[in-house]
Amino acid sequence: MSIRVKLDYLLVDRRITLTELAERIGITIANLSVLKTNKAKAIRFSTLDALCRELKCQPGDLLEWISDDQPAAR
Amino acid sequence: MLTVAAMLLIALWVVAQLRGLFRTMSESHPFAPGNALRVQRVGWAVILTEPVRAVMGSGANAFAQANFVGDGLRFVTDINLNLGTIFAGFVILVIAEVFRAGTRLDEDQSLTI
């Protein structure tokens, strides 16, 4: 998949755990984990909205496009 | 006798496929990954056993005609292929494709956060 979700970096940067974030945005830990490990096939705008609100970030901070021949930006 | 036993085995096998299908439906998971294949197998079983049934029926009538004599007793020895049954088998195959598409959509939906 060429779209990478940088949730792990944001969780560390905002000093919030996955469990806490899941409680705040009303998503199960399992689903948030699917997102964090880049196994998700799609994300709803409502979920993106909730994540950006809680993490105080823009969608571009959360999502990154990676071409097949370039490493992920940090 | 052997062909009757084979037909019974095929019927039991079809029932087993339907049992698997109904079990997943009772668990509110109709688009489980194996269901498309189960429905496809039932479809092919219907299509392929109809000609066998027609030939067996004709053969049994021919045997009876050769061995039993009676006034007014007639046996139809024509091979009576029921095209409606074969058409129904193809309809079941189309339904299997619907299940296959449903499974794909279900998987996508389950990985949509």
PDB file of C-alpha atoms in Angstrom:
ATOM      1  CA  MET A   1       0.000   0.000   0.000  1.00  0.00           C
ATOM      2  CA  SER A   2       1.465   3.401  -0.953  1.00  0.00           C
ATOM      3  CA  ILE A   3      -0.318   5.483   1.694  1.00  0.00           C
ATOM      4  CA  ARG A   4       1.330   5.285   5.088  1.00  0.00           C
ATOM      5  CA  VAL A   5      -0.409   6.324   8.307  1.00  0.00           C
ATOM      6  CA  LYS A   6       2.086   8.047  10.611  1.00  0.00           C
ATOM      7  CA  LEU A   7       0.020   7.428  13.710  1.00  0.00           C
ATOM      8  CA  ASP A   8       2.907   5.844  15.599  1.00  0.00           C
ATOM      9  CA  TYR A   9       5.060   8.984  15.262  1.00  0.00           C
ATOM     10  CA  LEU A  10       2.201  11.255  16.281  1.00  0.00           C
ATOM     11  CA  LEU A  11       1.387   9.122  19.327  1.00  0.00           C
ATOM     12  CA  VAL A  12       4.995   9.443  20.511  1.00  0.00           C
ATOM     13  CA  ASP A  13       5.142  13.129  19.667  1.00  0.00           C
ATOM     14  CA  ARG A  14       1.861  13.971  21.453  1.00  0.00           C
ATOM     15  CA  ARG A  15       2.723  11.600  24.325  1.00  0.00           C
ATOM     16  CA  ILE A  16      -0.528   9.744  24.170  1.00  0.00           C
ATOM     17  CA  THR A  17      -1.106   6.004  24.203  1.00  0.00           C
ATOM     18  CA  LEU A  18      -3.086   4.073  21.632  1.00  0.00           C
ATOM     19  CA  THR A  19      -5.606   3.050  24.308  1.00  0.00           C
ATOM     20  CA  GLU A  20      -6.181   6.619  25.390  1.00  0.00           C
ATOM     21  CA  LEU A  21      -6.587   7.845  21.833  1.00  0.00           C
ATOM     22  CA  ALA A  22      -9.012   5.025  21.067  1.00  0.00           C
ATOM     23  CA  GLU A  23     -11.156   6.009  24.056  1.00  0.00           C
ATOM     24  CA  ARG A  24     -11.137   9.664  23.103  1.00  0.00           C
ATOM     25  CA  ILE A  25     -12.205   9.159  19.496  1.00  0.00           C
ATOM     26  CA  GLY A  26     -14.596   6.265  20.119  1.00  0.00           C
ATOM     27  CA  ILE A  27     -12.824   3.628  18.039  1.00  0.00           C
ATOM     28  CA  THR A  28     -11.812   0.215  19.312  1.00  0.00           C
ATOM     29  CA  ILE A  29      -8.159  -0.396  20.048  1.00  0.00           C
ATOM     30  CA  ALA A  30      -8.200  -3.221  17.496  1.00  0.00           C
ATOM     31  CA  ASN A  31      -9.347  -0.905  14.721  1.00  0.00           C
ATOM     32  CA  LEU A  32      -6.893   1.810  15.693  1.00  0.00           C
ATOM     33  CA  SER A  33      -4.165  -0.803  15.711  1.00  0.00           C
ATOM     34  CA  VAL A  34      -5.153  -1.826  12.168  1.00  0.00           C
ATOM     35  CA  LEU A  35      -4.712   1.813  11.176  1.00  0.00           C
ATOM     36  CA  LYS A  36      -1.405   2.181  13.016  1.00  0.00           C
ATOM     37  CA  THR A  37       0.089  -0.917  11.423  1.00  0.00           C
ATOM     38  CA  ASN A  38      -0.956   0.220   7.939  1.00  0.00           C
ATOM     39  CA  LYS A  39      -3.279  -2.742   7.392  1.00  0.00           C
ATOM     40  CA  ALA A  40      -6.337  -0.585   6.794  1.00  0.00           C
ATOM     41  CA  LYS A  41      -7.717  -0.411   3.262  1.00  0.00           C
ATOM     42  CA  ALA A  42      -9.620   2.851   3.745  1.00  0.00           C
ATOM     43  CA  ILE A  43     -10.282   5.530   6.340  1.00  0.00           C
ATOM     44  CA  ARG A  44     -13.556   7.368   6.835  1.00  0.00           C
ATOM     45  CA  PHE A  45     -13.508  11.153   6.884  1.00  0.00           C
ATOM     46  CA  SER A  46     -15.230  11.008  10.279  1.00  0.00           C
ATOM     47  CA  THR A  47     -12.324   8.971  11.657  1.00  0.00           C
ATOM     48  CA  LEU A  48      -9.772  11.305  10.065  1.00  0.00           C
ATOM     49  CA  ASP A  49     -11.646  14.271  11.543  1.00  0.00           C
ATOM     50  CA  ALA A  50     -11.618  12.706  15.033  1.00  0.00           C
ATOM     51  CA  LEU A  51      -7.912  11.851  14.809  1.00  0.00           C
ATOM     52  CA  CYS A  52      -6.936  15.333  13.657  1.00  0.00           C
ATOM     53  CA  ARG A  53      -9.036  16.898  16.395  1.00  0.00           C
ATOM     54  CA  GLU A  54      -7.504  14.816  19.183  1.00  0.00           C
ATOM     55  CA  LEU A  55      -3.947  14.891  17.874  1.00  0.00           C
ATOM     56  CA  LYS A  56      -4.242  18.578  16.898  1.00  0.00           C
ATOM     57  CA  CYS A  57      -2.789  17.966  13.468  1.00  0.00           C
ATOM     58  CA  GLN A  58      -3.602  18.204   9.788  1.00  0.00           C
ATOM     59  CA  PRO A  59      -4.477  15.206   7.609  1.00  0.00           C
ATOM     60  CA  GLY A  60      -1.152  15.675   5.866  1.00  0.00           C
ATOM     61  CA  ASP A  61       0.635  15.168   9.175  1.00  0.00           C
ATOM     62  CA  LEU A  62      -1.128  11.849   9.543  1.00  0.00           C
ATOM     63  CA  LEU A  63      -0.945  10.497   5.998  1.00  0.00           C
ATOM     64  CA  GLU A  64       2.086  10.087   3.797  1.00  0.00           C
ATOM     65  CA  TRP A  65       2.326   8.874   0.234  1.00  0.00           C
ATOM     66  CA  ILE A  66       5.329   6.691  -0.525  1.00  0.00           C
ATOM     67  CA  SER A  67       6.349   5.804  -4.047  1.00  0.00           C
ATOM     68  CA  ASP A  68       7.444   2.215  -4.543  1.00  0.00           C
ATOM     69  CA  ASP A  69      11.097   3.149  -4.910  1.00  0.00           C
ATOM     70  CA  GLN A  70      11.531   5.634  -2.085  1.00  0.00           C
ATOM     71  CA  PRO A  71      11.885   5.087   1.686  1.00  0.00           C
ATOM     72  CA  ALA A  72       9.338   6.642   4.097  1.00  0.00           C
ATOM     73  CA  ALA A  73      10.126  10.208   5.277  1.00  0.00           C
ATOM     74  CA  ARG A  74      10.595  10.646   9.045  1.00  0.00           C
TER      75      ARG A  74
ATOM     76  CA  MET B   1     -27.381 -49.878  -7.449  1.00  0.00           C
ATOM     77  CA  LEU B   2     -23.943 -48.250  -7.465  1.00  0.00           C
ATOM     78  CA  THR B   3     -25.226 -45.215  -9.335  1.00  0.00           C
ATOM     79  CA  VAL B   4     -28.083 -44.823  -6.825  1.00  0.00           C
ATOM     80  CA  ALA B   5     -25.521 -44.928  -4.002  1.00  0.00           C
ATOM     81  CA  ALA B   6     -23.370 -42.369  -5.848  1.00  0.00           C
ATOM     82  CA  MET B   7     -26.359 -40.060  -6.311  1.00  0.00           C
ATOM     83  CA  LEU B   8     -27.171 -40.368  -2.591  1.00  0.00           C
ATOM     84  CA  LEU B   9     -23.584 -39.503  -1.705  1.00  0.00           C
ATOM     85  CA  ILE B  10     -23.715 -36.454  -3.955  1.00  0.00           C
ATOM     86  CA  ALA B  11     -27.000 -35.409  -2.318  1.00  0.00           C
ATOM     87  CA  LEU B  12     -25.416 -35.758   1.141  1.00  0.00           C
ATOM     88  CA  TRP B  13     -22.412 -33.752  -0.017  1.00  0.00           C
ATOM     89  CA  VAL B  14     -24.716 -30.966  -1.275  1.00  0.00           C
ATOM     90  CA  VAL B  15     -26.537 -30.990   2.074  1.00  0.00           C
ATOM     91  CA  ALA B  16     -23.144 -30.646   3.832  1.00  0.00           C
ATOM     92  CA  GLN B  17     -22.336 -27.602   1.687  1.00  0.00           C
ATOM     93  CA  LEU B  18     -25.721 -26.062   2.529  1.00  0.00           C
ATOM     94  CA  ARG B  19     -25.163 -26.792   6.237  1.00  0.00           C
ATOM     95  CA  GLY B  20     -21.892 -24.859   6.130  1.00  0.00           C
ATOM     96  CA  LEU B  21     -23.661 -22.012   4.362  1.00  0.00           C
ATOM     97  CA  PHE B  22     -26.535 -21.844   6.862  1.00  0.00           C
ATOM     98  CA  ARG B  23     -24.144 -22.062   9.811  1.00  0.00           C
ATOM     99  CA  THR B  24     -22.325 -18.904   8.713  1.00  0.00           C
ATOM    100  CA  MET B  25     -25.639 -17.193   8.030  1.00  0.00           C
ATOM    101  CA  SER B  26     -26.932 -18.018  11.493  1.00  0.00           C
ATOM    102  CA  GLU B  27     -23.744 -16.408  12.847  1.00  0.00           C
ATOM    103  CA  SER B  28     -24.733 -13.231  10.929  1.00  0.00           C
ATOM    104  CA  HIS B  29     -21.742 -13.628   8.647  1.00  0.00           C
ATOM    105  CA  PRO B  30     -23.231 -14.442   5.221  1.00  0.00           C
ATOM    106  CA  PHE B  31     -20.182 -13.310   3.284  1.00  0.00           C
ATOM    107  CA  ALA B  32     -17.734 -15.644   5.006  1.00  0.00           C
ATOM    108  CA  PRO B  33     -14.855 -16.523   2.657  1.00  0.00           C
ATOM    109  CA  GLY B  34     -15.895 -20.131   2.047  1.00  0.00           C
ATOM    110  CA  ASN B  35     -19.509 -19.441   1.107  1.00  0.00           C
ATOM    111  CA  ALA B  36     -18.929 -18.459  -2.512  1.00  0.00           C
ATOM    112  CA  LEU B  37     -17.175 -21.759  -3.106  1.00  0.00           C
ATOM    113  CA  ARG B  38     -19.945 -23.713  -1.334  1.00  0.00           C
ATOM    114  CA  VAL B  39     -22.655 -22.119  -3.476  1.00  0.00           C
ATOM    115  CA  GLN B  40     -20.567 -22.687  -6.622  1.00  0.00           C
ATOM    116  CA  ARG B  41     -20.203 -26.381  -5.746  1.00  0.00           C
ATOM    117  CA  VAL B  42     -23.972 -26.715  -5.270  1.00  0.00           C
ATOM    118  CA  GLY B  43     -24.532 -25.069  -8.658  1.00  0.00           C
ATOM    119  CA  TRP B  44     -22.189 -27.451 -10.451  1.00  0.00           C
ATOM    120  CA  ALA B  45     -23.678 -30.436  -8.611  1.00  0.00           C
ATOM    121  CA  VAL B  46     -27.156 -29.458  -9.861  1.00  0.00           C
ATOM    122  CA  ILE B  47     -25.918 -28.978 -13.441  1.00  0.00           C
ATOM    123  CA  LEU B  48     -23.870 -32.175 -13.615  1.00  0.00           C
ATOM    124  CA  THR B  49     -26.262 -34.550 -11.841  1.00  0.00           C
ATOM    125  CA  GLU B  50     -29.308 -33.686 -13.974  1.00  0.00           C
ATOM    126  CA  PRO B  51     -27.998 -35.516 -17.078  1.00  0.00           C
ATOM    127  CA  VAL B  52     -26.990 -38.446 -14.851  1.00  0.00           C
ATOM    128  CA  ARG B  53     -30.484 -38.537 -13.367  1.00  0.00           C
ATOM    129  CA  ALA B  54     -32.039 -38.439 -16.849  1.00  0.00           C
ATOM    130  CA  VAL B  55     -29.876 -41.290 -18.117  1.00  0.00           C
ATOM    131  CA  MET B  56     -30.429 -43.341 -14.941  1.00  0.00           C
ATOM    132  CA  GLY B  57     -34.175 -42.868 -15.216  1.00  0.00           C
ATOM    133  CA  SER B  58     -34.164 -43.916 -18.843  1.00  0.00           C
ATOM    134  CA  GLY B  59     -31.985 -46.923 -18.037  1.00  0.00           C
ATOM    135  CA  ALA B  60     -34.236 -48.020 -15.189  1.00  0.00           C
ATOM    136  CA  ASN B  61     -37.297 -47.751 -17.434  1.00  0.00           C
ATOM    137  CA  ALA B  62     -35.552 -49.707 -20.174  1.00  0.00           C
ATOM    138  CA  PHE B  63     -34.651 -52.432 -17.667  1.00  0.00           C
ATOM    139  CA  ALA B  64     -38.224 -52.548 -16.401  1.00  0.00           C
ATOM    140  CA  GLN B  65     -39.581 -52.679 -19.948  1.00  0.00           C
ATOM    141  CA  ALA B  66     -37.323 -55.616 -20.781  1.00  0.00           C
ATOM    142  CA  ASN B  67     -38.157 -57.582 -17.638  1.00  0.00           C
ATOM    143  CA  PHE B  68     -41.752 -56.796 -16.760  1.00  0.00           C
ATOM    144  CA  VAL B  69     -44.739 -57.458 -18.979  1.00  0.00           C
ATOM    145  CA  GLY B  70     -48.283 -56.546 -18.217  1.00  0.00           C
ATOM    146  CA  ASP B  71     -51.413 -55.352 -19.898  1.00  0.00           C
ATOM    147  CA  GLY B  72     -51.445 -51.604 -20.178  1.00  0.00           C
ATOM    148  CA  LEU B  73     -47.975 -51.345 -18.662  1.00  0.00           C
ATOM    149  CA  ARG B  74     -45.830 -48.805 -20.473  1.00  0.00           C
ATOM    150  CA  PHE B  75     -42.388 -47.498 -19.619  1.00  0.00           C
ATOM    151  CA  VAL B  76     -41.010 -44.292 -21.089  1.00  0.00           C
ATOM    152  CA  THR B  77     -37.428 -44.986 -22.080  1.00  0.00           C
ATOM    153  CA  ASP B  78     -36.649 -41.554 -23.546  1.00  0.00           C
ATOM    154  CA  ILE B  79     -33.876 -39.565 -21.886  1.00  0.00           C
ATOM    155  CA  ASN B  80     -35.907 -36.770 -20.318  1.00  0.00           C
ATOM    156  CA  LEU B  81     -33.398 -33.997 -19.567  1.00  0.00           C
ATOM    157  CA  ASN B  82     -34.954 -31.242 -17.466  1.00  0.00           C
ATOM    158  CA  LEU B  83     -33.530 -28.014 -18.911  1.00  0.00           C
ATOM    159  CA  GLY B  84     -35.180 -26.039 -16.126  1.00  0.00           C
ATOM    160  CA  THR B  85     -32.998 -27.827 -13.572  1.00  0.00           C
ATOM    161  CA  ILE B  86     -29.863 -27.070 -15.589  1.00  0.00           C
ATOM    162  CA  PHE B  87     -30.929 -23.436 -15.895  1.00  0.00           C
ATOM    163  CA  ALA B  88     -31.456 -23.330 -12.125  1.00  0.00           C
ATOM    164  CA  GLY B  89     -27.903 -24.640 -11.705  1.00  0.00           C
ATOM    165  CA  PHE B  90     -26.561 -21.758 -13.771  1.00  0.00           C
ATOM    166  CA  VAL B  91     -28.616 -19.308 -11.698  1.00  0.00           C
ATOM    167  CA  ILE B  92     -26.968 -20.787  -8.589  1.00  0.00           C
ATOM    168  CA  LEU B  93     -23.547 -20.188 -10.197  1.00  0.00           C
ATOM    169  CA  VAL B  94     -24.482 -16.536 -10.729  1.00  0.00           C
ATOM    170  CA  ILE B  95     -25.498 -16.336  -7.060  1.00  0.00           C
ATOM    171  CA  ALA B  96     -22.070 -17.756  -6.180  1.00  0.00           C
ATOM    172  CA  GLU B  97     -20.469 -14.827  -8.011  1.00  0.00           C
ATOM    173  CA  VAL B  98     -22.665 -12.449  -6.016  1.00  0.00           C
ATOM    174  CA  PHE B  99     -21.389 -14.110  -2.822  1.00  0.00           C
ATOM    175  CA  ARG B 100     -17.811 -13.730  -4.113  1.00  0.00           C
ATOM    176  CA  ALA B 101     -18.308 -10.001  -4.707  1.00  0.00           C
ATOM    177  CA  GLY B 102     -19.990  -9.678  -1.327  1.00  0.00           C
ATOM    178  CA  THR B 103     -17.003 -11.325   0.370  1.00  0.00           C
ATOM    179  CA  ARG B 104     -14.647  -8.819  -1.291  1.00  0.00           C
ATOM    180  CA  LEU B 105     -16.822  -5.880  -0.206  1.00  0.00           C
ATOM    181  CA  ASP B 106     -17.109  -7.319   3.304  1.00  0.00           C
ATOM    182  CA  GLU B 107     -13.332  -7.617   3.585  1.00  0.00           C
ATOM    183  CA  ASP B 108     -12.862  -4.050   2.365  1.00  0.00           C
ATOM    184  CA  GLN B 109     -15.511  -2.832   4.800  1.00  0.00           C
ATOM    185  CA  SER B 110     -13.919  -4.642   7.735  1.00  0.00           C
ATOM    186  CA  LEU B 111     -10.599  -2.904   6.967  1.00  0.00           C
ATOM    187  CA  THR B 112     -12.221   0.522   6.623  1.00  0.00           C
ATOM    188  CA  ILE B 113     -11.586   2.409   9.860  1.00  0.00           C
TER     189      ILE B 113
END
